[in-house]
Amino acid sequence: MASFNRLTTTASELQDLLRSGKLTSADALTAYLEQIDDHDSWLRAVIATPPRRLLFERAKMLDDEREQGKVRGPLHGISVLVKDTFNTPSLGVATTGGCYSLAGAIARQDAEVIRRLLNAGAIVLGKTNLSELNGWKGSDLPFGWSAVGGQCQSPYVRDGLVDDGSRLSHSSCGGSSSGSAVGVAAGFAPISIGGETDGSLNMPATRAALYTIKPTVGIVSRAGLIPVSPFCDSPGPMAKSPRDVADLLDVLVDAKMTRIPSGGYRSCLKQTFKDIKIGALDPAIWTFAPGIATPDEGATKQMIADIKAAYTTIQPLTKRFVPFLPLSTTPQVHTEDQDLPDHLTALHALHKPALEAYLRDLEASPVRTLEELIHCNRSIPEELPAAFPQQDYLEHDLTFKLYGISPHQAARDARSRAQKRIDDILYKYDVDVIIGPADSYITNFAAAAGYPLATLPVGVLAFNGRPFGLTAITRAHGEAVLVGVQSAWEVVFERSVPEALRGVEERRARGGRVG
């Protein structure tokens, strides 16, 4: 049985081992489940795994198919983690969104994303922890915390989660797709699926030194997914390499909703920036407000310096590089008319009908309405513990109304304004993408516009080991461009690995065991 390092081995590299016969899908599955058993008690990245008998039956079936010459594609026999917001009745695992009130719900069928993964030959080995209900339960709840899953932890941060009074401290793993990112970084699986409304893929992937792409809103199915709002929601992949991101996009993206490149997204991988035009945002001014993330002087200086150094490195390699674009750092997308709703207002207005449509479609559920969910939460002590009793987002949206404009019109107006701001910059400065610090409000612009974004790992903070990086945004249906940017980036910049777990994996490898 071949040895492999779970912290560094990508899905495509694992596929090479499977193809060569040096490893079986069952071997790899065993290794990943061992890693979960060894480390998830403190990382809290996985809420549930399917019955192991079913997992190994599927692994054997896929190994048998391979022996018979049937390989479904790059995901054949590859283990994958999925956020606990995707319906998975065929796996024998409930979908809770981290909420005890949904623990007894039964979905009619698998989410479309799950169906596509299974048809592609993937092994869904676990459901991942998250900021409860996609971070839409209550204010001031820590990112990565859910009542069902507990507090998800970064495998990079040396002293664990440190409460500094902000929701997004420098030790936080980010959210809401926390477990999907932590699970891949910790070697629980080579790839994962999360979901983003506004930053929920971007932030946890950045803080786990992973590559992710939030696709253009609407080109990956949201069917069977606990929603915030169809206005901004999109499932998306997380991986250690752009190639794996591209392979996942080829499985997830609906060809009826966009134009997939000839040869698929894998054909868009590049080795160079020579055909790419980039505009960059100033890391000295693109930050979060202190109320979101408490500043640390040393961390701030390092991120500014390292990001500027990264800009300097890639500038001569690009077709065009424009530093410090004059895009406003205002987090909400307004016009001068402050009476017009911003995109977050539209999200709140659309949340209740979206969530209730999901609840009504379940085959069985303890709750069918937002009001019932709120009341059920109050009846479960573990759901509203003394440390985290908030569900004010849910309570706010129960009665929230817009006046003088429908929620859908408000969303359309906010989207149009956001798209114009991004498009004007891309056109005026003749660039393909805008890049800026991921620890900033850049995701607000992409979310409001419905445009795709991608992460670019840069480095780790000296004082606690937490990764940081950049976010790239581009026009709608620009996933091919982002795959090219990520793959060119990977050639130049090395991805970091959690030091605390690296030694464990290296010792196992030297001992000849899978690991």
Coordinates of C-alpha atoms in Angstrom, one line a residue:
M1 CA 0.0 0.0 0.0
A2 CA 1.5 3.3 -1.1
S3 CA 2.3 6.1 1.3
F4 CA 1.0 9.6 0.7
N5 CA 1.0 12.8 2.7
R6 CA -2.6 13.8 3.5
L7 CA -1.7 17.4 4.2
T8 CA -0.1 18.0 0.8
T9 CA -1.4 15.4 -1.7
T10 CA -3.9 16.9 -4.1
A11 CA -6.8 15.1 -5.6
S12 CA -5.1 14.9 -9.0
E13 CA -2.0 13.5 -7.4
L14 CA -4.1 10.9 -5.6
Q15 CA -5.8 10.1 -8.9
D16 CA -2.4 9.3 -10.3
L17 CA -1.7 6.9 -7.5
L18 CA -5.1 5.2 -8.0
R19 CA -4.5 5.0 -11.8
S20 CA -1.1 3.4 -11.3
G21 CA -2.4 0.8 -9.0
K22 CA -0.2 1.9 -6.1
L23 CA -3.3 2.8 -4.0
T24 CA -7.0 1.9 -3.9
S25 CA -9.9 4.1 -3.1
A26 CA -10.5 2.0 0.0
D27 CA -6.9 2.6 1.1
A28 CA -7.2 6.3 0.7
L29 CA -10.6 6.4 2.5
T30 CA -9.1 4.5 5.4
A31 CA -6.3 7.1 5.7
Y32 CA -8.7 10.0 5.6
L33 CA -11.0 8.5 8.2
E34 CA -8.0 7.8 10.5
Q35 CA -7.0 11.5 10.2
I36 CA -10.5 12.5 11.2
D37 CA -10.5 10.1 14.1
D38 CA -7.1 11.5 15.2
H39 CA -7.7 15.2 15.0
D40 CA -11.3 16.2 14.7
S41 CA -11.9 16.0 18.4
W42 CA -10.1 19.4 18.6
L43 CA -10.6 20.8 15.1
R44 CA -14.3 20.2 15.1
A45 CA -14.4 20.3 11.3
V46 CA -16.7 17.4 10.7
I47 CA -20.3 17.2 12.0
A48 CA -21.1 13.7 10.7
T49 CA -19.8 10.9 8.5
P50 CA -22.0 8.3 6.7
P51 CA -22.1 4.8 8.1
R52 CA -18.6 3.4 7.4
R53 CA -20.0 0.2 5.9
L54 CA -21.7 2.3 3.2
L55 CA -18.5 4.3 2.6
F56 CA -16.4 1.2 2.1
E57 CA -19.0 -0.5 -0.1
R58 CA -18.9 2.5 -2.3
A59 CA -15.1 2.6 -2.3
K60 CA -15.0 -1.1 -3.3
M61 CA -17.5 -0.5 -6.1
L62 CA -15.4 2.3 -7.5
D63 CA -12.2 0.2 -7.2
D64 CA -14.0 -2.6 -9.0
E65 CA -15.1 -0.2 -11.8
R66 CA -11.5 0.9 -12.2
E67 CA -10.3 -2.7 -12.5
Q68 CA -12.9 -3.2 -15.2
G69 CA -11.5 -0.2 -17.1
K70 CA -14.4 2.2 -16.2
V71 CA -13.1 5.5 -14.8
R72 CA -15.7 8.2 -14.6
G73 CA -13.3 11.1 -14.5
P74 CA -10.8 13.0 -12.3
L75 CA -13.0 12.5 -9.2
H76 CA -13.3 8.7 -9.6
G77 CA -12.6 7.2 -6.1
I78 CA -11.7 10.5 -4.6
S79 CA -12.9 11.4 -1.1
V80 CA -14.7 14.7 -0.7
L81 CA -16.2 16.7 2.3
V82 CA -19.4 18.7 1.9
K83 CA -20.8 21.5 4.0
D84 CA -23.7 20.4 6.2
T85 CA -26.1 22.4 4.2
F86 CA -26.4 20.0 1.2
N87 CA -29.2 17.4 1.4
T88 CA -27.8 13.9 1.6
P89 CA -30.5 11.3 2.3
S90 CA -28.8 8.7 0.1
L91 CA -25.8 8.8 2.4
G92 CA -27.8 8.2 5.5
V93 CA -26.8 11.5 7.0
A94 CA -29.1 14.3 8.1
T95 CA -28.7 17.9 7.0
T96 CA -28.7 20.3 9.9
G97 CA -27.0 23.5 9.0
G98 CA -25.5 23.1 12.4
C99 CA -28.9 23.6 14.0
Y100 CA -30.5 21.1 16.4
S101 CA -34.0 22.1 15.2
L102 CA -33.2 20.6 11.8
A103 CA -31.6 17.4 13.1
G104 CA -34.8 15.4 12.5
A105 CA -35.5 16.7 9.0
I106 CA -35.5 14.3 6.1
A107 CA -34.9 15.5 2.6
R108 CA -36.7 14.0 -0.4
Q109 CA -33.6 13.6 -2.5
D110 CA -29.9 14.5 -2.6
A111 CA -29.0 18.1 -3.5
E112 CA -28.1 18.5 -7.2
V113 CA -24.4 19.1 -6.2
I114 CA -24.3 15.8 -4.3
R115 CA -25.9 14.0 -7.3
R116 CA -23.2 15.4 -9.6
L117 CA -20.4 14.4 -7.2
L118 CA -21.6 10.9 -6.9
N119 CA -22.2 10.5 -10.6
A120 CA -18.6 11.7 -11.1
G121 CA -17.4 8.8 -8.9
A122 CA -16.6 10.8 -5.7
I123 CA -16.9 9.4 -2.2
V124 CA -18.7 11.8 0.1
L125 CA -17.0 10.9 3.4
G126 CA -18.4 13.6 5.7
K127 CA -20.6 16.7 6.3
T128 CA -18.6 19.7 7.6
N129 CA -19.2 22.1 10.4
L130 CA -20.0 25.8 9.7
S131 CA -21.2 29.1 11.0
E132 CA -24.7 27.9 12.0
L133 CA -27.3 28.4 9.2
N134 CA -24.7 29.9 6.9
G135 CA -23.8 32.5 9.5
W136 CA -27.4 33.8 9.3
K137 CA -28.6 32.9 12.8
G138 CA -27.4 35.7 15.1
S139 CA -25.1 38.6 15.5
D140 CA -21.8 38.3 17.4
L141 CA -21.7 34.5 17.1
P142 CA -18.2 33.3 16.4
F143 CA -17.3 32.3 12.8
G144 CA -17.1 28.5 12.6
W145 CA -19.5 27.9 15.6
S146 CA -22.7 25.9 15.4
A147 CA -24.8 24.4 18.1
V148 CA -24.4 20.9 16.6
G149 CA -20.8 21.0 15.6
G150 CA -19.3 23.3 18.3
Q151 CA -16.4 25.6 17.5
C152 CA -14.3 24.8 14.5
Q153 CA -10.6 25.5 14.9
S154 CA -7.8 26.3 12.5
P155 CA -5.1 23.7 12.2
Y156 CA -2.6 26.5 11.5
V157 CA -3.1 28.7 14.6
R158 CA -0.7 27.6 17.4
D159 CA -2.7 28.6 20.4
G160 CA -6.2 27.9 19.1
L161 CA -9.0 30.4 18.9
V162 CA -8.3 33.5 21.0
D163 CA -11.2 35.7 21.9
D164 CA -10.2 39.3 21.3
G165 CA -13.7 40.7 21.3
S166 CA -14.2 40.5 17.5
R167 CA -16.1 38.0 15.4
L168 CA -13.1 37.6 13.0
S169 CA -10.0 37.5 15.3
H170 CA -6.7 36.7 13.8
S171 CA -7.0 33.2 15.2
S172 CA -10.4 32.5 13.7
C173 CA -10.8 30.0 10.9
G174 CA -13.4 32.2 9.3
G175 CA -16.9 31.2 8.1
S176 CA -19.4 30.1 7.2
S177 CA -17.8 27.2 5.2
S178 CA -15.4 26.7 8.1
G179 CA -15.2 22.9 8.3
S180 CA -14.9 22.5 4.5
A181 CA -11.7 24.6 4.6
V182 CA -10.3 23.2 7.9
G183 CA -11.0 19.6 6.8
V184 CA -9.0 19.9 3.6
A185 CA -6.1 21.8 5.3
A186 CA -6.0 19.2 8.1
G187 CA -5.9 16.3 5.6
F188 CA -9.4 14.9 6.2
A189 CA -10.0 14.9 2.4
P190 CA -8.1 16.3 -0.6
I191 CA -11.1 18.5 -1.7
S192 CA -14.3 19.8 -0.3
I193 CA -17.5 21.7 -1.2
G194 CA -18.7 24.8 0.6
G195 CA -21.1 27.6 -0.1
E196 CA -20.9 31.3 -0.1
T197 CA -23.4 34.2 0.2
D198 CA -20.9 36.9 1.1
G199 CA -17.4 35.7 2.0
S200 CA -18.3 32.2 3.2
L201 CA -15.9 30.4 0.8
N202 CA -13.4 33.2 0.5
M203 CA -12.6 33.8 4.1
P204 CA -12.2 30.2 5.4
A205 CA -10.3 29.2 2.3
T206 CA -7.9 32.1 2.7
R207 CA -7.3 31.3 6.3
A208 CA -6.6 27.7 5.4
A209 CA -4.2 28.6 2.5
L210 CA -6.5 26.9 0.0
Y211 CA -7.7 27.8 -3.5
T212 CA -11.5 28.3 -3.9
I213 CA -13.7 29.9 -6.6
K214 CA -17.1 31.2 -5.8
P215 CA -18.8 30.7 -9.2
T216 CA -21.0 33.3 -10.9
V217 CA -24.3 33.2 -9.0
G218 CA -26.7 30.8 -10.7
I219 CA -24.3 28.6 -12.7
V220 CA -24.1 25.9 -9.9
S221 CA -27.3 24.5 -8.7
R222 CA -28.6 25.5 -5.3
A223 CA -31.3 22.8 -5.3
G224 CA -31.4 21.0 -2.0
L225 CA -29.2 23.5 -0.2
I226 CA -30.1 25.3 3.0
P227 CA -30.2 28.9 1.7
V228 CA -29.6 32.4 2.8
S229 CA -30.9 33.9 -0.5
P230 CA -30.8 33.0 -4.2
F231 CA -29.6 36.6 -4.7
C232 CA -26.0 35.8 -3.6
D233 CA -25.8 32.1 -2.7
S234 CA -23.5 29.8 -4.6
P235 CA -21.9 26.4 -3.9
G236 CA -18.2 26.2 -4.7
P237 CA -15.1 24.0 -4.4
M238 CA -12.1 24.2 -2.1
A239 CA -8.8 22.5 -2.8
K240 CA -5.0 22.6 -2.4
S241 CA -4.4 23.2 -6.1
P242 CA -6.1 25.1 -8.9
R243 CA -6.2 21.9 -11.0
D244 CA -8.5 20.3 -8.4
V245 CA -10.6 23.5 -8.4
A246 CA -10.9 23.3 -12.2
D247 CA -11.9 19.6 -12.1
L248 CA -14.6 20.3 -9.5
L249 CA -15.9 23.1 -11.6
D250 CA -16.2 20.8 -14.5
V251 CA -18.5 18.6 -12.4
L252 CA -20.5 21.3 -10.6
V253 CA -21.2 23.9 -13.2
D254 CA -24.4 23.6 -15.2
A255 CA -23.6 23.9 -18.9
K256 CA -27.1 25.3 -19.5
M257 CA -26.4 28.3 -17.3
T258 CA -23.0 29.4 -18.8
R259 CA -20.6 28.7 -21.6
I260 CA -18.0 26.1 -20.3
P261 CA -14.7 26.4 -22.2
S262 CA -14.0 23.8 -24.8
G263 CA -12.0 21.1 -23.0
G264 CA -13.5 22.1 -19.7
Y265 CA -12.1 24.4 -17.0
R266 CA -9.0 22.2 -16.7
S267 CA -8.0 23.5 -20.2
C268 CA -7.8 27.0 -18.7
L269 CA -4.8 26.2 -16.4
K270 CA -1.8 28.3 -17.1
Q271 CA 1.9 28.3 -16.3
T272 CA 2.4 32.1 -16.7
F273 CA 0.8 35.5 -16.2
K274 CA 1.9 36.7 -19.6
D275 CA -1.6 36.9 -21.0
I276 CA -3.3 38.3 -17.9
K277 CA -4.0 41.9 -17.0
I278 CA -4.4 42.6 -13.3
G279 CA -5.5 45.6 -11.3
A280 CA -4.5 45.7 -7.6
L281 CA -6.1 47.3 -4.5
D282 CA -4.0 49.0 -1.9
P283 CA -3.5 46.6 1.1
A284 CA -2.9 49.6 3.4
I285 CA -6.4 50.8 3.1
W286 CA -8.3 47.7 2.1
T287 CA -9.0 46.2 5.6
F288 CA -11.9 45.3 7.8
A289 CA -13.4 47.8 10.3
P290 CA -12.1 47.2 13.9
G291 CA -15.5 46.1 15.0
I292 CA -15.3 43.1 12.6
A293 CA -11.6 42.2 13.1
T294 CA -9.5 43.7 16.0
P295 CA -6.3 45.1 14.4
D296 CA -2.9 43.8 15.4
E297 CA -0.1 46.1 14.5
G298 CA 2.4 43.5 13.8
A299 CA 0.0 41.4 11.7
T300 CA -1.2 44.5 9.8
K301 CA 2.4 45.5 8.9
Q302 CA 3.3 42.0 7.8
M303 CA 0.2 41.6 5.6
I304 CA 0.8 44.9 3.9
A305 CA 4.4 44.2 3.3
D306 CA 3.9 40.7 2.1
I307 CA 1.0 41.6 -0.2
K308 CA 3.0 44.5 -1.7
A309 CA 5.9 42.1 -2.2
A310 CA 3.6 39.7 -4.0
Y311 CA 2.5 42.6 -6.2
T312 CA 6.1 43.4 -7.0
T313 CA 6.8 39.8 -7.9
I314 CA 4.0 39.3 -10.4
Q315 CA 4.0 42.8 -11.9
P316 CA 6.8 42.2 -14.5
L317 CA 5.2 38.8 -15.3
T318 CA 1.8 40.1 -16.3
K319 CA 0.6 41.5 -19.6
R320 CA -0.6 44.5 -17.7
F321 CA -0.4 45.4 -14.0
V322 CA -2.1 48.5 -12.5
P323 CA -1.4 49.2 -8.8
F324 CA -3.8 50.6 -6.3
L325 CA -7.0 51.0 -8.3
P326 CA -9.3 53.8 -7.0
L327 CA -12.2 51.5 -6.0
S328 CA -14.0 52.8 -2.9
T329 CA -13.5 50.8 0.2
T330 CA -17.1 51.5 1.4
P331 CA -18.4 48.1 2.4
Q332 CA -21.9 48.5 1.2
V333 CA -22.8 49.2 -2.4
H334 CA -24.8 52.4 -2.4
T335 CA -25.6 55.2 -4.9
E336 CA -25.7 58.8 -3.6
D337 CA -29.4 58.1 -2.9
Q338 CA -29.2 56.6 0.6
D339 CA -32.8 55.5 0.4
L340 CA -32.0 52.8 -2.1
P341 CA -31.5 49.4 -0.4
D342 CA -28.0 47.9 -0.4
H343 CA -27.4 44.2 -1.1
L344 CA -27.4 43.2 2.6
T345 CA -30.9 44.7 3.0
A346 CA -32.0 42.8 0.0
L347 CA -30.5 39.6 1.5
H348 CA -32.5 40.1 4.7
A349 CA -35.7 40.7 2.8
L350 CA -35.3 37.6 0.7
H351 CA -34.1 35.2 3.4
K352 CA -37.5 34.2 4.9
P353 CA -39.2 33.1 1.7
A354 CA -36.0 31.3 0.6
L355 CA -35.6 29.4 3.8
E356 CA -39.3 28.6 4.1
A357 CA -39.4 27.2 0.5
Y358 CA -36.5 24.9 1.5
L359 CA -38.3 23.8 4.7
R360 CA -41.6 23.1 2.9
D361 CA -39.8 20.9 0.3
L362 CA -38.4 18.5 3.0
E363 CA -40.1 15.1 3.2
A364 CA -40.3 15.5 7.0
S365 CA -39.2 18.3 9.3
P366 CA -39.9 19.4 12.9
V367 CA -40.3 23.0 11.5
R368 CA -41.7 24.3 8.2
T369 CA -41.6 28.1 8.8
L370 CA -39.1 30.6 10.1
E371 CA -41.4 31.3 13.0
E372 CA -41.5 27.6 13.9
L373 CA -37.7 27.4 13.6
I374 CA -37.3 30.3 16.1
H375 CA -39.7 28.8 18.6
C376 CA -38.1 25.3 18.3
N377 CA -34.6 26.8 18.9
R378 CA -35.9 28.3 22.1
S379 CA -37.1 24.9 23.3
I380 CA -33.6 23.3 23.0
P381 CA -31.1 24.4 25.6
E382 CA -28.1 23.3 23.6
E383 CA -29.3 25.3 20.6
L384 CA -29.2 28.6 22.5
P385 CA -26.5 28.1 25.2
A386 CA -25.7 30.7 27.7
A387 CA -22.5 31.7 25.9
F388 CA -24.3 32.1 22.5
P389 CA -28.0 32.8 23.0
Q390 CA -28.4 35.0 19.9
Q391 CA -30.8 34.3 17.1
D392 CA -31.5 37.9 16.3
Y393 CA -30.9 37.6 12.6
L394 CA -33.7 35.0 12.4
E395 CA -36.0 37.2 14.5
H396 CA -35.2 40.3 12.5
D397 CA -36.0 38.6 9.2
L398 CA -39.3 37.1 10.5
T399 CA -41.0 40.5 10.4
F400 CA -38.6 42.5 8.1
K401 CA -40.3 44.3 5.2
L402 CA -39.2 46.8 2.6
Y403 CA -41.5 49.6 1.8
G404 CA -42.0 51.1 -1.7
I405 CA -40.0 48.4 -3.4
S406 CA -40.2 44.6 -3.7
P407 CA -37.3 42.5 -2.3
H408 CA -36.6 41.2 -5.8
Q409 CA -36.5 44.7 -7.3
A410 CA -34.2 45.8 -4.5
A411 CA -31.9 42.9 -5.3
R412 CA -31.9 43.8 -9.0
D413 CA -31.1 47.4 -8.3
A414 CA -28.3 46.6 -5.8
R415 CA -26.9 44.1 -8.3
S416 CA -26.9 46.6 -11.2
R417 CA -25.1 49.3 -9.1
A418 CA -22.4 46.8 -7.9
Q419 CA -21.8 45.5 -11.4
K420 CA -21.4 49.0 -12.8
R421 CA -18.8 49.8 -10.2
I422 CA -16.7 46.7 -11.0
D423 CA -17.2 46.9 -14.7
D424 CA -16.3 50.6 -14.9
I425 CA -12.9 49.8 -13.1
L426 CA -12.2 46.8 -15.3
Y427 CA -13.0 48.8 -18.5
K428 CA -11.3 52.1 -17.5
Y429 CA -8.0 50.5 -16.5
D430 CA -8.2 47.7 -19.1
V431 CA -7.7 44.8 -16.7
D432 CA -9.1 41.2 -16.5
V433 CA -9.3 40.9 -12.8
I434 CA -9.1 43.0 -9.6
I435 CA -7.1 41.6 -6.7
G436 CA -7.0 42.8 -3.1
P437 CA -6.6 41.6 0.4
A438 CA -9.0 38.8 1.3
D439 CA -9.2 40.3 4.9
S440 CA -11.3 43.2 3.6
Y441 CA -14.7 44.1 2.2
I442 CA -13.8 43.0 -1.3
T443 CA -16.3 40.1 -1.1
N444 CA -19.1 42.6 -0.7
F445 CA -18.6 43.8 -4.2
A446 CA -18.5 40.4 -5.7
A447 CA -21.5 39.2 -3.7
A448 CA -23.7 42.2 -4.6
A449 CA -22.7 41.9 -8.3
G450 CA -23.2 38.1 -8.4
Y451 CA -19.7 38.0 -9.9
P452 CA -17.2 35.1 -9.4
L453 CA -14.2 35.4 -7.0
A454 CA -11.1 33.3 -6.3
T455 CA -8.5 33.1 -3.5
L456 CA -4.7 33.4 -3.9
P457 CA -2.6 32.3 -0.9
V458 CA 0.2 34.6 0.1
G459 CA 1.7 33.7 3.5
V460 CA 1.2 33.1 7.2
L461 CA 1.3 35.5 10.1
A462 CA 4.5 35.3 12.1
F463 CA 2.9 35.7 15.5
N464 CA 0.4 32.8 15.3
G465 CA 0.8 30.9 12.0
R466 CA -2.6 31.9 10.5
P467 CA -2.6 32.1 6.6
F468 CA -3.6 35.2 4.7
G469 CA -4.0 36.0 1.1
L470 CA -5.7 37.8 -1.7
T471 CA -9.0 37.7 -3.5
A472 CA -9.5 38.1 -7.2
I473 CA -12.8 39.2 -8.8
T474 CA -13.8 39.5 -12.4
R475 CA -16.9 39.8 -14.6
A476 CA -19.8 37.3 -14.6
H477 CA -19.0 33.9 -16.1
G478 CA -15.3 34.7 -15.8
E479 CA -14.4 31.4 -14.0
A480 CA -12.0 30.5 -16.8
V481 CA -10.0 33.7 -16.2
L482 CA -9.9 33.0 -12.4
V483 CA -8.6 29.4 -13.0
G484 CA -5.9 30.9 -15.2
V485 CA -4.9 33.4 -12.5
Q486 CA -4.9 30.8 -9.7
S487 CA -2.7 28.4 -11.7
A488 CA -0.3 31.1 -12.7
W489 CA -0.1 32.1 -9.1
E490 CA 0.6 28.5 -7.9
V491 CA 3.7 28.5 -10.2
V492 CA 5.2 31.5 -8.4
F493 CA 4.0 31.1 -4.8
E494 CA 4.3 28.1 -2.6
R495 CA 1.3 27.0 -0.5
S496 CA 1.9 26.6 3.3
V497 CA 1.1 23.5 5.4
P498 CA 0.0 23.4 9.0
E499 CA 3.2 22.9 11.0
A500 CA 1.5 21.2 13.9
L501 CA 0.3 18.4 11.7
R502 CA 3.2 18.2 9.2
G503 CA 5.4 16.3 11.6
V504 CA 2.7 13.7 12.3
E505 CA 2.3 13.1 8.5
E506 CA 6.0 12.9 7.9
R507 CA 6.5 10.4 10.7
R508 CA 3.8 8.2 9.3
A509 CA 5.2 8.4 5.8
R510 CA 8.7 7.3 7.0
G511 CA 7.1 4.4 8.8
G512 CA 5.6 3.2 5.6
R513 CA 2.0 3.7 6.6
V514 CA -0.6 5.6 4.5
G515 CA -0.3 9.2 5.8

